[in-house]
Short mmCIF file of C-alpha atoms in Angstrom, two decimals:
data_model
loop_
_atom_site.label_atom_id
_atom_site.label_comp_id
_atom_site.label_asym_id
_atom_site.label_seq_id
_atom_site.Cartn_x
_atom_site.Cartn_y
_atom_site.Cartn_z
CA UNK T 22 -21.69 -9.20 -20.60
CA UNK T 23 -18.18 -9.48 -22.11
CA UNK T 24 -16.24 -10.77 -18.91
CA UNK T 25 -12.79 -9.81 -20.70
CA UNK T 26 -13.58 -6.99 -21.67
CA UNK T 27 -14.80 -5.61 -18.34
CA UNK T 28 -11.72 -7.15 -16.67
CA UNK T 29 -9.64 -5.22 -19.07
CA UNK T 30 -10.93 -2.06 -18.34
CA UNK T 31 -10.89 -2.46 -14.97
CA UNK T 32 -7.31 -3.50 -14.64
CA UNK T 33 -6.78 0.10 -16.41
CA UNK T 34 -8.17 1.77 -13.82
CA UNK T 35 -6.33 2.95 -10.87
CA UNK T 36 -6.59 0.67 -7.56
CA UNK T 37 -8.39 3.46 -5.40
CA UNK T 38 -11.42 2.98 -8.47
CA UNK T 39 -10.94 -0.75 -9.19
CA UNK T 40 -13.53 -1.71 -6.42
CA UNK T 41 -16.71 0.64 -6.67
CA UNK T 42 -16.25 -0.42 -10.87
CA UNK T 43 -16.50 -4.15 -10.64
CA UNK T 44 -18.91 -4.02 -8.14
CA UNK T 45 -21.01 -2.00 -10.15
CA UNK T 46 -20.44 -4.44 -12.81
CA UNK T 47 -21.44 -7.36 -10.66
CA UNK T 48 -24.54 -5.35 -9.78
CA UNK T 49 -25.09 -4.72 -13.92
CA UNK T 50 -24.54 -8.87 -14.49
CA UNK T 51 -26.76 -9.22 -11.47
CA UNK T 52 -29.68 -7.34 -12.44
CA UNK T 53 -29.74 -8.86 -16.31
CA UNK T 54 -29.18 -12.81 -14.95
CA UNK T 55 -26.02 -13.34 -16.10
CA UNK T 56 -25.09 -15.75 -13.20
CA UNK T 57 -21.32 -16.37 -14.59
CA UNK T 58 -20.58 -13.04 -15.45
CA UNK T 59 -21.67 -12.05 -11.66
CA UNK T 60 -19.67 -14.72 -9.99
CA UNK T 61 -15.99 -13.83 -12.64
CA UNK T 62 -16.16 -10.50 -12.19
CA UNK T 63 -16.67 -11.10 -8.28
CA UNK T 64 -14.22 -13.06 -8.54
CA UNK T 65 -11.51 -10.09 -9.70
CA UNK T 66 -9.43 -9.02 -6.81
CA UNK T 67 -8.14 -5.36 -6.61
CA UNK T 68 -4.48 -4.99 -8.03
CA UNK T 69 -1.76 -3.96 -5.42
CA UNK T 70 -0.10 -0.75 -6.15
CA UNK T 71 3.18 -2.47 -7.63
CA UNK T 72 1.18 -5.02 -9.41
CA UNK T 73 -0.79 -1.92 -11.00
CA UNK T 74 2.27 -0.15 -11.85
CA UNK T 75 3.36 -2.93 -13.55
CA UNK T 76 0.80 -3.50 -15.57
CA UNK T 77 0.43 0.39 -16.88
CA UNK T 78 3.70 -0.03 -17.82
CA UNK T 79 2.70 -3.22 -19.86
CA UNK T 80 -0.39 -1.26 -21.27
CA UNK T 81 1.49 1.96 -22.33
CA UNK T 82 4.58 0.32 -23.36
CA UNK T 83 4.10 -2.58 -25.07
CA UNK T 84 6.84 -2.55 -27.61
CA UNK T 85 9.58 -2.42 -24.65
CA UNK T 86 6.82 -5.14 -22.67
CA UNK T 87 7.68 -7.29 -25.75
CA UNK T 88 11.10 -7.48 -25.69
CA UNK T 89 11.26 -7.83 -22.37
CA UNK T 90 9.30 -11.18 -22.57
CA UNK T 91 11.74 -11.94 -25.15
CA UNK T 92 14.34 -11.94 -22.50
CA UNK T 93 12.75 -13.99 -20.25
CA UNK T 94 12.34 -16.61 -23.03
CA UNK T 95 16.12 -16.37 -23.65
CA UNK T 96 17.02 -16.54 -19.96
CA UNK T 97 14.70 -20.12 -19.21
CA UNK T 98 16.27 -21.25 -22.28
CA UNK T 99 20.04 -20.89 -21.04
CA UNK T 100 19.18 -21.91 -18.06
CA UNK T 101 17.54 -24.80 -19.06
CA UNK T 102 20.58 -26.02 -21.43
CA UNK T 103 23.13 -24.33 -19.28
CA UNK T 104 24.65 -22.63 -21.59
CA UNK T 105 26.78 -20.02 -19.91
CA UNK T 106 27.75 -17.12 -22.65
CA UNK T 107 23.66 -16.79 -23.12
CA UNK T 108 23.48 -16.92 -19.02
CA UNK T 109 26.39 -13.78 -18.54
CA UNK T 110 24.58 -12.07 -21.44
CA UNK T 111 20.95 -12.17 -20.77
CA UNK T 112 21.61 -11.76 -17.03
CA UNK T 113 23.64 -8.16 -17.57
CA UNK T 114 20.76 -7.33 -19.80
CA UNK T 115 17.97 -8.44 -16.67
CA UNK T 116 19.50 -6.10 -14.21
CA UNK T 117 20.02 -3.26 -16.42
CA UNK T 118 15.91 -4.04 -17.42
CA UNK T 119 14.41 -4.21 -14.48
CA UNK T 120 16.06 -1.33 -13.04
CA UNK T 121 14.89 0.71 -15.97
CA UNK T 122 11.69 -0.54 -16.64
CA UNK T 123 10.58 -0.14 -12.78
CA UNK T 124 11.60 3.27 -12.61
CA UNK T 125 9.44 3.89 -15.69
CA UNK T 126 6.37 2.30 -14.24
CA UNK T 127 7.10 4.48 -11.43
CA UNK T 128 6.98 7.85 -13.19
CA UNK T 129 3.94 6.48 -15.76
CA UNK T 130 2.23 5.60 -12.41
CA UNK T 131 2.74 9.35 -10.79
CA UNK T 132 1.63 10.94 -14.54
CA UNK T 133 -1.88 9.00 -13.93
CA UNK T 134 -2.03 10.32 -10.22
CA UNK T 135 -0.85 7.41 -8.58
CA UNK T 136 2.43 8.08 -6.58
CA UNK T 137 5.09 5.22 -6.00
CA UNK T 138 6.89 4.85 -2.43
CA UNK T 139 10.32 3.06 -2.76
CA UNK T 140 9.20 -0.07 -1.20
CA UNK T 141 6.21 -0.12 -4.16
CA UNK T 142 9.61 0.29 -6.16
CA UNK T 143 10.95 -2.42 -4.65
CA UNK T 144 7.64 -4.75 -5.51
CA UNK T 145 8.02 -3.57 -9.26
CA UNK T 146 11.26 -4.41 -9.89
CA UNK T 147 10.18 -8.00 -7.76
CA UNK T 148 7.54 -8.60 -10.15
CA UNK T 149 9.51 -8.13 -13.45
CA UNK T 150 12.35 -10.40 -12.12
CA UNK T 151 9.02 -12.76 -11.54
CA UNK T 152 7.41 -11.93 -15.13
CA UNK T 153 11.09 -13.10 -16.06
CA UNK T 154 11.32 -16.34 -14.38
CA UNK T 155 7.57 -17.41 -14.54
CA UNK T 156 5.63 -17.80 -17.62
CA UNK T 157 2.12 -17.83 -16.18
CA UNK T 158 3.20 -14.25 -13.94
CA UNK T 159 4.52 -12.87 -17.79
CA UNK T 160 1.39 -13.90 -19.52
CA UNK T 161 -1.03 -11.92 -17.22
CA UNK T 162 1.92 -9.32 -17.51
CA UNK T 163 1.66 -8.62 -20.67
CA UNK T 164 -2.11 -8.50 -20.42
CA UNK T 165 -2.05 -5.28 -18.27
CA UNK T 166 -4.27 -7.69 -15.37
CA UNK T 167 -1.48 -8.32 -12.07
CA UNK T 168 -3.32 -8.41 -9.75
CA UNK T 169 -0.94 -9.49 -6.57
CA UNK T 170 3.12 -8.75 -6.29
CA UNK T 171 4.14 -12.31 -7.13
CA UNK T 172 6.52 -14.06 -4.30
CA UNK T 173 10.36 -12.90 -5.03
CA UNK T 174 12.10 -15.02 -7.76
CA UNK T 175 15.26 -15.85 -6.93
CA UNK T 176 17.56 -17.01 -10.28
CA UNK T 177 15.43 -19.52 -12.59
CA UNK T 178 15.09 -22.67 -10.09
CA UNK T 179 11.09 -22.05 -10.49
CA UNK T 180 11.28 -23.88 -13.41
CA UNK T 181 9.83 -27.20 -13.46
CA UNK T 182 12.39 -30.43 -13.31
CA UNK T 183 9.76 -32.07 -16.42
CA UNK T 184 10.54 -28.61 -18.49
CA UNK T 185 14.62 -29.67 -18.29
CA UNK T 186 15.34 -31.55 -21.21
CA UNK T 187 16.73 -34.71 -20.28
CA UNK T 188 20.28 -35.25 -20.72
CA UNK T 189 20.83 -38.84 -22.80
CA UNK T 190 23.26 -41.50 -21.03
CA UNK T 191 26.56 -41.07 -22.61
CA UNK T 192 27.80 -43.66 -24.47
CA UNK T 193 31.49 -45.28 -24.27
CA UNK T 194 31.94 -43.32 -27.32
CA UNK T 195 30.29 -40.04 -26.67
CA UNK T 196 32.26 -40.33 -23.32
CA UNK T 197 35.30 -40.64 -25.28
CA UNK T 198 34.95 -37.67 -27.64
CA UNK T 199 33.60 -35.10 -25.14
CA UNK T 200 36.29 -32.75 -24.49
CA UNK T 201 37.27 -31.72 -21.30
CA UNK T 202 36.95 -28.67 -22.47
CA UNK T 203 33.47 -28.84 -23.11
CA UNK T 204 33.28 -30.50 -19.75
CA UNK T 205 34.54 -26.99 -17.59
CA UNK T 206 32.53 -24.92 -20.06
CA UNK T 207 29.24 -27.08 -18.32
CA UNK T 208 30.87 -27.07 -14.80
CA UNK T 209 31.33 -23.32 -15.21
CA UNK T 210 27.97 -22.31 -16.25
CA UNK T 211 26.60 -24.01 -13.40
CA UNK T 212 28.62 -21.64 -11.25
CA UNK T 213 27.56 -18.89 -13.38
CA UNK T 214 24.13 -20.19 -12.55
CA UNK T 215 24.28 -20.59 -8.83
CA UNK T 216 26.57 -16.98 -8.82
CA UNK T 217 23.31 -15.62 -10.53
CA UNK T 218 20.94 -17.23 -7.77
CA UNK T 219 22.66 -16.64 -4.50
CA UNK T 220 23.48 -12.68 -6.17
CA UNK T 221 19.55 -12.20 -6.94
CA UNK T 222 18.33 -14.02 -3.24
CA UNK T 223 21.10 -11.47 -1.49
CA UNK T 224 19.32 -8.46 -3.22
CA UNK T 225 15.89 -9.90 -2.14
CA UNK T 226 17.61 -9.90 1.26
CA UNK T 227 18.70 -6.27 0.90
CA UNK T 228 15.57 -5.07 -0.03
CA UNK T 229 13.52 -6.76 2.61
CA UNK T 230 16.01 -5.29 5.22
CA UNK T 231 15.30 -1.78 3.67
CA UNK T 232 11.34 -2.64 3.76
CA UNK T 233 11.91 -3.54 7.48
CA UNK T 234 14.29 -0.39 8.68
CA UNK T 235 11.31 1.54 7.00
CA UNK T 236 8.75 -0.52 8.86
CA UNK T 237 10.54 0.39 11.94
CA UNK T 238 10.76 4.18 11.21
CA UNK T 239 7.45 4.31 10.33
CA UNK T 240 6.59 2.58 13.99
CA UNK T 241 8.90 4.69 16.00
CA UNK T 242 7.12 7.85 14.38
CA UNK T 243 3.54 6.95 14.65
CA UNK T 244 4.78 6.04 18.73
CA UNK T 245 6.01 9.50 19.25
CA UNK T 246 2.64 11.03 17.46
CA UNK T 247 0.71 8.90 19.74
CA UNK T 248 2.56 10.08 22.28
CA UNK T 249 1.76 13.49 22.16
CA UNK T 250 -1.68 12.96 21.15
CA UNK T 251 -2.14 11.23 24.85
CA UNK T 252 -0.25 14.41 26.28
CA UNK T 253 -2.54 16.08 24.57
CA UNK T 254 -5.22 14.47 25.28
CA UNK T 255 -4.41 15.04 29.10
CA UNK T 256 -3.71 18.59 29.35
CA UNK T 257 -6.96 19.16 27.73
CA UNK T 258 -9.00 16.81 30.52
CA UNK T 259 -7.19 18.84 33.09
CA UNK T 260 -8.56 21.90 31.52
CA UNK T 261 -11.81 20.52 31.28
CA UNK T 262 -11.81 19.52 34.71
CA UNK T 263 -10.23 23.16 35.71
CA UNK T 264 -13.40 24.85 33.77
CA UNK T 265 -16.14 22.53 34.85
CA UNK T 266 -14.84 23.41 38.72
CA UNK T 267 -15.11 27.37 37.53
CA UNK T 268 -18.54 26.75 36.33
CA UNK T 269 -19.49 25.06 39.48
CA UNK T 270 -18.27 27.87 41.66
CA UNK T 271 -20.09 30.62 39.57
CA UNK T 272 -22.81 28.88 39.43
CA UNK T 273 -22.73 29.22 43.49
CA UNK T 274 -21.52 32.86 43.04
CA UNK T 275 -24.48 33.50 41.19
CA UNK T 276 -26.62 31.81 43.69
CA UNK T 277 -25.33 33.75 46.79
CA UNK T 278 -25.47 36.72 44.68
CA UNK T 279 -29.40 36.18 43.54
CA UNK T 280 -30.18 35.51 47.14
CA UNK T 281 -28.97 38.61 48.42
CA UNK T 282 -31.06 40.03 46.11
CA UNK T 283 -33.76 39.04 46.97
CA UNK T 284 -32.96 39.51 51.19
CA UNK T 285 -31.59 43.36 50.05
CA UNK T 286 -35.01 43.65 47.82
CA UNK T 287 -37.18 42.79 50.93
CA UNK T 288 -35.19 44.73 53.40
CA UNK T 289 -35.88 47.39 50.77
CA UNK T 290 -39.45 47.11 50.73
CA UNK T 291 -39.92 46.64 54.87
CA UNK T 292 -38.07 50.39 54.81
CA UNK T 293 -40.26 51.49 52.17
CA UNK T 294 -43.48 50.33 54.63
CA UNK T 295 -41.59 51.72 57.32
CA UNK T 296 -41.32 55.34 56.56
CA UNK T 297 -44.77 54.95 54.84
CA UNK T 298 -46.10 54.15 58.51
CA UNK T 299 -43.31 56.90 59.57
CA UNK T 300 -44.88 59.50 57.54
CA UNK T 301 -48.56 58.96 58.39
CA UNK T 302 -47.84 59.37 61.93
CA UNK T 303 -46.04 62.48 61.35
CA UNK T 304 -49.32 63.62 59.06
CA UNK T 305 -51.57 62.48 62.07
CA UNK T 306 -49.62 64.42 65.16
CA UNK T 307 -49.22 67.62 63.00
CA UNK T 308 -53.45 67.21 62.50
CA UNK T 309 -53.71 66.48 66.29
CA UNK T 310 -51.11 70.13 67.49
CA UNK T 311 -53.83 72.39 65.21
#
């Protein structure tokens, strides 16, 4: 069994159908002995909603997926030589990205009958500021195969201190002919930098404060609901109660009422006897007077 294959078609699939699929994969890989094929595809977690919006975006869209890889290149490059005008410019093009490209997610997501909430929004436009920042998150990107909303990137400090080219020791000389010019062009990019940083961590912030406030909402409604499903829930046992007290005192109705039946029925048939008795007699002294 083609392992990357099947985890390619998968990851196309929605997330309601990504389960019942592997596993009947892992059944298939089971039943012909493919022992590794079995234990990767087991191995394949369900993709988050975000995560899956993401990646149909990647899979429909791969032209704009492209250049937006491009970007992240350019972005861990400036950042990693500091060079300010490719910082201002690549960052004014990230915002304006993300923004765009998670709103398009959303709407390819809702054309394959999958519809996006605005905190799943939120976790699109968090993992393309992560497909940004993280080479490893962009790679699987670009593969259509997220499976998880990677943790919020905040500016480009995820990248490793060995992938920063080491500055070389000035020299007496080198010392001497750097500008100080030059110097303020490097001390201002590293504001530029940390600007960047503390602007993206402040919008992580914001949007966790929005996920919570929606959190809340969503507890204070399902309270009330529960509420008055427990009010509910008590009128109706006191109705219950009300008709099983009824049923108990027509069932001793009905009792009473069989019973004088049955004293009315013999009363009816001693009177019958009676003027049967009544009637002979009568039959015997009119005999007797001839």
């Amino acid at each position: 069994m083609d392992v990357d294959q099947v985890a390619d078609e998968l990851y196309g699939l929605r997330p309601g159908e990504f389960t019942a699929a592997r596993d009947a994969y892992v059944a298939e890989a089971r039943r012909a002995k493919d022992t590794a094929a079995a234990k990767a595809l087991a191995a394949l977690r369900r993709p988050a909603t975000a995560a899956w919006a993401a990646n149909v975006l990647a899979r429909q869209q791969p032209d704009e997926a492209a250049r937006f890889l491009a970007l992240g290149e350019k972005l861990r490059e400036a950042h990693r030589n500091l060079d300010g005008e490719q910082l201002r410019a690549a960052g004014r093009q990230q915002h304006q990205l993300v923004t765009a490209l998670a709103r398009t997610a959303a709407d390819l997501a809702r054309e394959a009958g999958q519809p996006v909430s605005d905190t799943v929004l939120h976790e699109v436009e968090q993992t393309l500021h992560a497909a940004l920042a993280h080479p490893d998150v962009a790679e699987l990107w670009a593969k259509g195969r997220l499976a998880k909303v990677p943790e919020a990137a905040v500016g480009f400090g995820e990248i490793a201190p060995e992938t920063v080219p080491a500055r070389p020791a000035p020299t007496k000389a080198s010392a001497r002919k750097e500008s100080p010019d030059r110097e303020e062009e490097r001390r201002k990019a590293e504001r530029e930098a940390a600007q960047a940083e503390a602007e993206e961590a402040e919008a992580v912030v914001a949007r966790r404060e929005r996920e919570l406030g929606e959190a809340q909402d969503t507890e204070r409604a399902a309270a009330v609901v529960s509420e008055e499903a427990a009010e509910r829930v008590r009128r109706l046992e006191e109705e219950l109660a009300e008709a099983r007290t009824a049923v108990r005192g027509t069932k001793a109705a009905a009792a009473e009422a069989a019973a004088a039946v049955k004293s009315a029925d013999r009363a009816l048939g001693q009177a019958r006897r009676a003027a049967e008795r009544a009637g002979r007699e009568v039959e015997r002294l009119k005999r007797a007077g001839r």
